[in-house]
């Protein structure tokens, strides 16, 4: 499809879906479409929802869509599936769970499964957010599974990060370990029907109070811990998710009032430049090296201790500085 970016700018939903699929399939020239739309990005409030596999993120997102729609706000959802062995089956589940919004033109839900090499997920997420942004979605919810470093990168994309904890998983410790403590703007204790929810709530409150004042992106913000009622009690569930929505709004307002938005935007843009550089420099080099068999030969030489990766990297860098890059297909960034 030609001029994909321009069509997305004109509000073409099919073009937007196609573009997101292209990001997912890591088709090389998607960057052209992103170049076309970039100027119009930066209007949406981006909300990251992260937590362990099965923590109830999609269930929560579905209700959050409802809470925003009841205020007339439009919502985009990007459900990121890193296709890890843990979340292999998550895609279908996400689509089914948010199906009640499928006919609503104010809601745009897409899954993003990226098989990519290093940095690939974060890059595709950033680009997917741009697409939803230029479609004019007021709020964009990005669901990521919080299991590793990749997911902590949600801080580079979201204005407000929600960390979902559930009882019975030793989550409070997990949160500390995975660095989630540093990125959470709001903690949600989910699955309140489960044993230990009250205890987890208290522990998380303690953890939040003990943690030193946050430097950086949300300084001065008191991290709230919200107990969300069980989905089995639909009315209470809806009510507590409305409270969550209000907290999210309060956080965004806090960023605006304290002039912290620009700091987040700088951080986000720095990450994006790095990712674009990776795509523009590393991908063509690595692809060419793969295609020519040079990579294989280099591995062999390193294993024989004939040379080392650092010397090789110097040589390659020098060579490309002299010869320049072939603007080549980049299939695995
Ligand atoms: N008991 C209980 N189960 C819940 C609650 N909320 C969600 N679940 C269930 O937990 C399971 C996982 O829910 P999801 O919303 O798919 O969780 P998720 O975090 O999006 O899962 P992944 O995307 O696979 O990481 C589903 O079977 C839900 O029905 C709750 O409040 N109480
Ligand atoms: Mg999910």
Coordinates of C-alpha atoms and ligand atoms in Angstrom, one line a residue:
X1 CA 0.0 0.0 0.0
X2 CA 1.5 3.3 -1.1
X3 CA 1.6 6.4 1.0
X4 CA 0.6 4.5 4.0
X5 CA 1.6 7.4 6.4
X6 CA -0.5 9.9 4.5
X7 CA -3.5 7.6 4.6
X8 CA -3.2 7.1 8.3
X9 CA -3.0 10.9 8.7
X10 CA -6.3 11.1 6.8
X11 CA -7.8 8.8 9.4
X12 CA -7.8 5.6 7.3
X13 CA -8.3 2.7 9.8
X14 CA -7.4 0.1 7.3
X15 CA -4.1 1.8 6.5
X16 CA -3.4 2.1 10.2
X17 CA -4.0 -1.6 10.7
X18 CA -1.8 -2.4 7.8
X19 CA 1.0 -0.2 9.1
X20 CA 0.9 -1.8 12.5
X21 CA 1.0 -5.2 10.9
X22 CA 4.0 -4.0 8.9
X23 CA 5.7 -2.9 12.1
X24 CA 5.0 -6.4 13.5
X25 CA 6.4 -8.1 10.5
X26 CA 9.3 -5.7 10.6
X27 CA 9.0 -4.7 7.0
X28 CA 11.8 -2.4 6.1
X29 CA 10.2 0.7 4.7
X30 CA 7.7 1.3 7.5
X31 CA 10.1 4.0 8.5
X32 CA 8.9 6.0 5.5
X33 CA 5.3 6.0 6.9
X34 CA 6.6 7.0 10.3
X35 CA 8.5 9.8 8.7
X36 CA 5.3 11.0 7.1
X37 CA 3.3 11.0 10.4
X38 CA 5.9 12.1 12.9
X39 CA 5.1 15.8 12.8
X40 CA 1.6 15.1 13.9
X41 CA 2.5 12.9 16.9
X42 CA 2.7 13.8 20.5
X43 CA -0.9 14.6 21.3
X44 CA -2.1 11.5 23.2
X45 CA -1.6 10.6 26.8
X46 CA 0.2 7.3 26.8
X47 CA -0.6 4.9 29.6
X48 CA 1.6 1.8 30.2
X49 CA 0.2 -1.2 32.0
X50 CA 2.7 -3.8 33.0
X51 CA 2.8 -6.8 35.3
X52 CA 3.4 -10.5 35.4
X53 CA 1.9 -12.9 32.9
X54 CA -1.8 -13.4 33.7
X55 CA -1.9 -10.6 36.3
X56 CA -5.2 -9.4 34.7
X57 CA -3.8 -6.6 32.6
X58 CA -6.1 -7.2 29.6
X59 CA -9.2 -7.5 31.9
X60 CA -8.2 -4.2 33.5
X61 CA -7.5 -2.6 30.2
X62 CA -10.9 -3.6 28.9
X63 CA -12.7 -2.0 31.8
X64 CA -10.4 1.1 31.6
X65 CA -11.5 1.5 27.9
X66 CA -15.1 1.5 29.2
X67 CA -14.3 4.1 31.9
X68 CA -12.8 6.4 29.4
X69 CA -15.5 5.9 26.8
X70 CA -18.1 6.9 29.4
X71 CA -16.4 10.3 29.5
X72 CA -16.4 10.4 25.7
X73 CA -12.7 10.0 25.4
X74 CA -11.3 7.9 22.5
X75 CA -8.9 5.1 23.3
X76 CA -6.2 3.2 21.5
X77 CA -4.8 -0.1 22.9
X78 CA -1.5 -1.7 21.9
X79 CA -1.2 -5.1 23.5
X80 CA 2.5 -6.0 23.2
X81 CA 3.3 -9.7 23.0
X82 CA 7.0 -10.4 23.0
X83 CA 6.1 -13.9 21.9
X84 CA 8.0 -15.3 24.8
X85 CA 7.3 -18.9 25.9
X86 CA 5.3 -17.4 28.8
X87 CA 2.8 -15.5 26.8
X88 CA 2.5 -17.6 23.7
X89 CA -1.3 -17.8 23.9
X90 CA -1.9 -14.2 24.9
X91 CA -2.9 -12.8 21.6
X92 CA -6.2 -14.5 21.0
X93 CA -7.1 -13.8 24.6
X94 CA -6.5 -10.1 24.3
X95 CA -8.6 -9.8 21.2
X96 CA -11.5 -11.8 22.7
X97 CA -11.4 -9.9 26.0
X98 CA -11.6 -6.5 24.4
X99 CA -14.2 -7.7 21.8
X100 CA -17.0 -5.8 23.4
X101 CA -15.4 -2.6 22.1
X102 CA -14.8 -4.0 18.6
X103 CA -17.7 -2.1 17.0
X104 CA -16.9 1.2 18.7
X105 CA -15.2 3.6 16.3
X106 CA -13.8 5.5 19.3
X107 CA -11.7 2.4 20.2
X108 CA -8.8 0.9 18.3
X109 CA -7.3 -2.2 19.7
X110 CA -4.3 -3.9 18.1
X111 CA -1.9 -6.6 19.3
X112 CA 1.8 -6.2 18.5
X113 CA 3.8 -9.4 18.4
X114 CA 7.4 -8.7 17.7
X115 CA 9.8 -11.5 17.0
X116 CA 12.6 -9.1 16.6
X117 CA 16.2 -8.8 17.5
X118 CA 17.5 -6.5 20.2
X119 CA 15.6 -3.3 20.5
X120 CA 13.0 -4.4 18.0
X121 CA 10.1 -4.5 20.5
X122 CA 10.7 -1.1 21.9
X123 CA 11.1 0.4 18.4
X124 CA 7.9 -1.2 17.1
X125 CA 6.0 -0.1 20.3
X126 CA 7.1 3.5 19.8
X127 CA 6.0 3.4 16.2
X128 CA 2.7 1.7 17.0
X129 CA 2.0 4.5 19.6
X130 CA 2.6 7.1 16.9
X131 CA 0.1 5.4 14.6
X132 CA -2.6 5.5 17.3
X133 CA -1.6 9.1 18.2
X134 CA -2.2 10.5 14.7
X135 CA -5.5 8.6 14.5
X136 CA -6.4 11.1 17.2
X137 CA -6.9 8.7 20.2
X138 CA -7.1 10.7 23.4
X139 CA -5.6 7.9 25.5
X140 CA -3.3 5.1 24.4
X141 CA -3.0 2.1 26.6
X142 CA 0.1 -0.1 26.1
X143 CA -0.1 -3.5 27.7
X144 CA 3.3 -5.1 28.2
X145 CA 4.2 -8.2 30.2
X146 CA 6.6 -7.3 32.9
X147 CA 9.1 -10.0 32.9
X148 CA 12.4 -8.5 31.8
X149 CA 14.4 -5.5 30.8
X150 CA 12.5 -5.0 27.5
X151 CA 9.4 -4.3 29.5
X152 CA 11.0 -1.8 31.8
X153 CA 11.5 0.2 28.6
X154 CA 7.8 1.1 28.7
X155 CA 9.0 4.1 30.7
X156 CA 10.5 5.4 27.5
X157 CA 7.1 5.4 25.8
X158 CA 4.5 6.1 28.5
X159 CA 3.6 9.2 30.4
X160 CA 2.0 7.2 33.2
X161 CA 3.1 3.6 34.1
X162 CA 0.8 1.3 36.0
X163 CA 2.3 -1.8 37.6
X164 CA -0.2 -4.5 38.3
X165 CA 0.5 -6.9 41.2
X166 CA -1.5 -9.9 42.2
X167 CA -1.6 -11.8 45.5
X168 CA 0.2 -15.1 45.8
X169 CA 3.0 -14.5 43.4
X170 CA 5.6 -12.9 45.7
X171 CA 5.0 -9.9 43.5
X172 CA 6.2 -7.2 45.8
X173 CA 9.7 -8.8 45.6
X174 CA 9.4 -9.4 41.9
X175 CA 8.6 -5.7 41.5
X176 CA 11.7 -4.7 43.3
X177 CA 13.8 -7.2 41.4
X178 CA 12.6 -6.3 38.0
X179 CA 13.1 -2.7 38.5
X180 CA 9.4 -2.1 38.4
X181 CA 9.6 0.0 41.5
X182 CA 11.5 2.6 39.6
X183 CA 9.1 2.9 36.8
X184 CA 5.7 2.6 38.6
X185 CA 3.6 5.8 38.8
X186 CA 0.6 3.9 40.1
X187 CA 0.5 0.4 41.7
X188 CA -2.6 -1.7 41.2
X189 CA -3.4 -4.7 43.5
X190 CA -5.5 -6.9 41.3
X191 CA -7.7 -9.9 41.9
X192 CA -8.9 -8.7 45.2
X193 CA -10.9 -12.0 45.6
X194 CA -7.7 -13.9 46.0
X195 CA -6.3 -14.6 49.4
X196 CA -3.5 -12.3 50.4
X197 CA -4.8 -9.2 48.5
X198 CA -5.0 -7.1 51.8
X199 CA -1.6 -8.3 52.8
X200 CA -0.1 -7.4 49.4
X201 CA -1.7 -4.1 49.6
X202 CA -0.1 -3.3 52.9
X203 CA 3.3 -4.6 51.8
X204 CA 3.2 -2.5 48.7
X205 CA 2.2 0.6 50.7
X206 CA 5.1 0.0 53.0
X207 CA 7.5 -0.5 50.1
X208 CA 6.3 2.7 48.5
X209 CA 6.6 4.7 51.7
X210 CA 10.1 3.3 52.4
X211 CA 11.4 4.0 48.9
X212 CA 13.4 7.2 48.7
X213 CA 12.0 10.2 46.9
X214 CA 11.9 9.6 43.3
X215 CA 14.4 11.4 41.3
X216 CA 13.9 11.8 37.6
X217 CA 10.7 11.5 35.6
X218 CA 8.0 11.8 38.3
X219 CA 9.8 13.6 41.1
X220 CA 7.5 14.7 43.9
X221 CA 4.7 12.4 42.9
X222 CA 3.3 10.3 45.7
X223 CA 2.9 6.8 44.2
X224 CA -0.6 5.6 45.0
X225 CA -1.5 2.0 45.6
X226 CA -5.0 1.1 44.4
X227 CA -6.9 -2.0 45.3
X228 CA -9.0 -2.9 42.4
X229 CA -12.1 -5.0 43.2
X230 CA -12.5 -8.5 41.6
X231 CA -13.8 -8.8 38.1
X232 CA -16.3 -11.2 39.6
X233 CA -18.1 -8.3 41.2
X234 CA -18.8 -6.3 38.0
X235 CA -20.2 -3.1 39.7
X236 CA -17.5 -2.8 42.3
X237 CA -14.9 -3.6 39.6
X238 CA -16.1 -0.9 37.3
X239 CA -16.2 1.6 40.2
X240 CA -12.6 0.9 41.3
X241 CA -11.4 1.1 37.7
X242 CA -13.0 4.5 37.4
X243 CA -11.0 5.5 40.4
X244 CA -7.9 4.2 38.7
X245 CA -8.8 6.2 35.6
X246 CA -9.1 9.3 37.8
X247 CA -5.7 8.6 39.3
X248 CA -4.2 8.3 35.9
X249 CA -5.6 11.6 34.9
X250 CA -4.3 13.1 38.2
X251 CA -0.8 11.8 37.4
X252 CA -0.8 13.4 34.0
X253 CA -2.0 16.7 35.4
X254 CA 0.8 16.5 37.9
X255 CA 3.3 16.1 35.1
X256 CA 1.8 19.0 33.3
X257 CA 1.6 21.2 36.4
X258 CA 5.2 20.5 37.4
X259 CA 6.6 20.8 34.0
X260 CA 7.7 17.2 33.9
X261 CA 6.1 16.4 30.6
X262 CA 8.9 18.0 28.6
X263 CA 11.4 15.8 30.5
X264 CA 9.5 12.7 29.6
X265 CA 9.3 13.8 26.0
X266 CA 13.0 14.4 25.8
X267 CA 13.7 11.0 27.2
X268 CA 11.2 9.4 24.8
X269 CA 12.7 11.2 21.9
X270 CA 16.3 10.3 22.9
X271 CA 15.3 6.6 23.0
X272 CA 13.6 6.9 19.6
X273 CA 16.6 8.5 18.0
X274 CA 18.8 5.7 19.3
X275 CA 16.3 3.1 18.0
X276 CA 16.2 4.8 14.6
X277 CA 19.9 4.9 14.5
X278 CA 20.0 1.2 15.2
X279 CA 17.7 0.7 12.3
X280 CA 19.6 2.9 10.0
X281 CA 23.1 1.8 10.8
X282 CA 23.3 -1.6 12.6
X283 CA 20.6 -3.3 10.6
X284 CA 22.1 -2.8 7.1
X285 CA 25.5 -3.8 8.4
X286 CA 24.4 -6.9 10.2
X287 CA 22.2 -7.9 7.2
X288 CA 25.0 -7.5 4.8
X289 CA 27.3 -9.4 7.0
X290 CA 24.8 -12.3 7.2
X291 CA 24.1 -12.3 3.5
X292 CA 27.7 -12.3 2.5
X293 CA 28.7 -15.0 5.0
X294 CA 31.1 -12.6 6.7
X295 CA 29.3 -13.1 10.0
X296 CA 29.8 -16.8 9.9
X297 CA 33.5 -16.4 9.1
X298 CA 33.9 -14.0 11.9
X299 CA 32.3 -16.3 14.4
X300 CA 34.7 -19.0 13.3
X301 CA 37.7 -16.8 13.7
X302 CA 36.7 -15.6 17.1
X303 CA 36.1 -19.2 18.3
X304 CA 39.6 -20.1 17.0
X305 CA 40.9 -17.1 19.0
X306 CA 42.3 -15.9 15.7
X307 CA 40.8 -12.5 16.6
X308 CA 38.2 -11.1 19.0
X309 CA 34.9 -9.3 18.6
X310 CA 36.3 -6.0 19.6
X311 CA 39.0 -5.9 17.0
X312 CA 36.5 -7.0 14.4
X313 CA 34.0 -4.3 15.4
X314 CA 36.8 -1.7 15.0
X315 CA 37.6 -3.0 11.6
X316 CA 34.0 -3.1 10.5
X317 CA 33.3 0.4 11.8
X318 CA 36.4 1.7 10.0
X319 CA 35.4 0.0 6.8
X320 CA 31.8 1.4 6.8
X321 CA 33.1 4.8 7.7
X322 CA 35.2 4.7 4.6
X323 CA 32.8 3.0 2.2
X324 CA 29.5 4.2 3.5
X325 CA 26.3 2.1 4.1
X326 CA 24.4 0.4 1.3
X327 CA 20.8 1.4 2.1
X328 CA 19.7 -2.1 2.2
X329 CA 16.8 -4.2 3.3
X330 CA 16.6 -4.5 7.0
X331 CA 14.5 -7.5 7.9
X332 CA 15.5 -8.1 11.5
X333 CA 15.5 -4.9 13.5
Ligands
LIG1 N1 -9.8 -14.4 40.3 C1 -9.7 -13.4 39.5 N2 -9.3 -13.6 38.2 C2 -9.2 -12.6 37.4 C3 -9.4 -11.2 37.8 N3 -9.2 -10.4 36.8 C4 -8.8 -11.2 35.7 N4 -8.8 -12.5 36.1 C5 -8.4 -13.7 35.3 O1 -7.0 -13.8 35.2 C6 -6.7 -14.4 33.9 C7 -5.7 -13.6 33.2 O2 -6.3 -12.4 32.9 P1 -5.8 -11.4 31.7 O3 -6.6 -10.2 31.8 O4 -5.7 -12.1 30.4 O5 -4.3 -11.2 32.3 P2 -3.1 -10.5 31.5 O6 -2.2 -9.9 32.5 O7 -3.6 -9.7 30.4 O8 -2.4 -11.8 30.9 P3 -1.2 -11.9 29.8 O9 -1.5 -10.8 28.8 O10 -1.3 -13.3 29.3 O11 0.1 -11.6 30.6 C8 -8.0 -14.6 33.2 O12 -8.5 -15.9 33.3 C9 -9.0 -13.6 33.9 O13 -10.3 -14.0 33.8 C10 -9.9 -11.0 39.1 O14 -10.2 -9.9 39.6 N5 -10.0 -12.1 39.9
LIG2 MG1 -3.0 -9.7 28.4

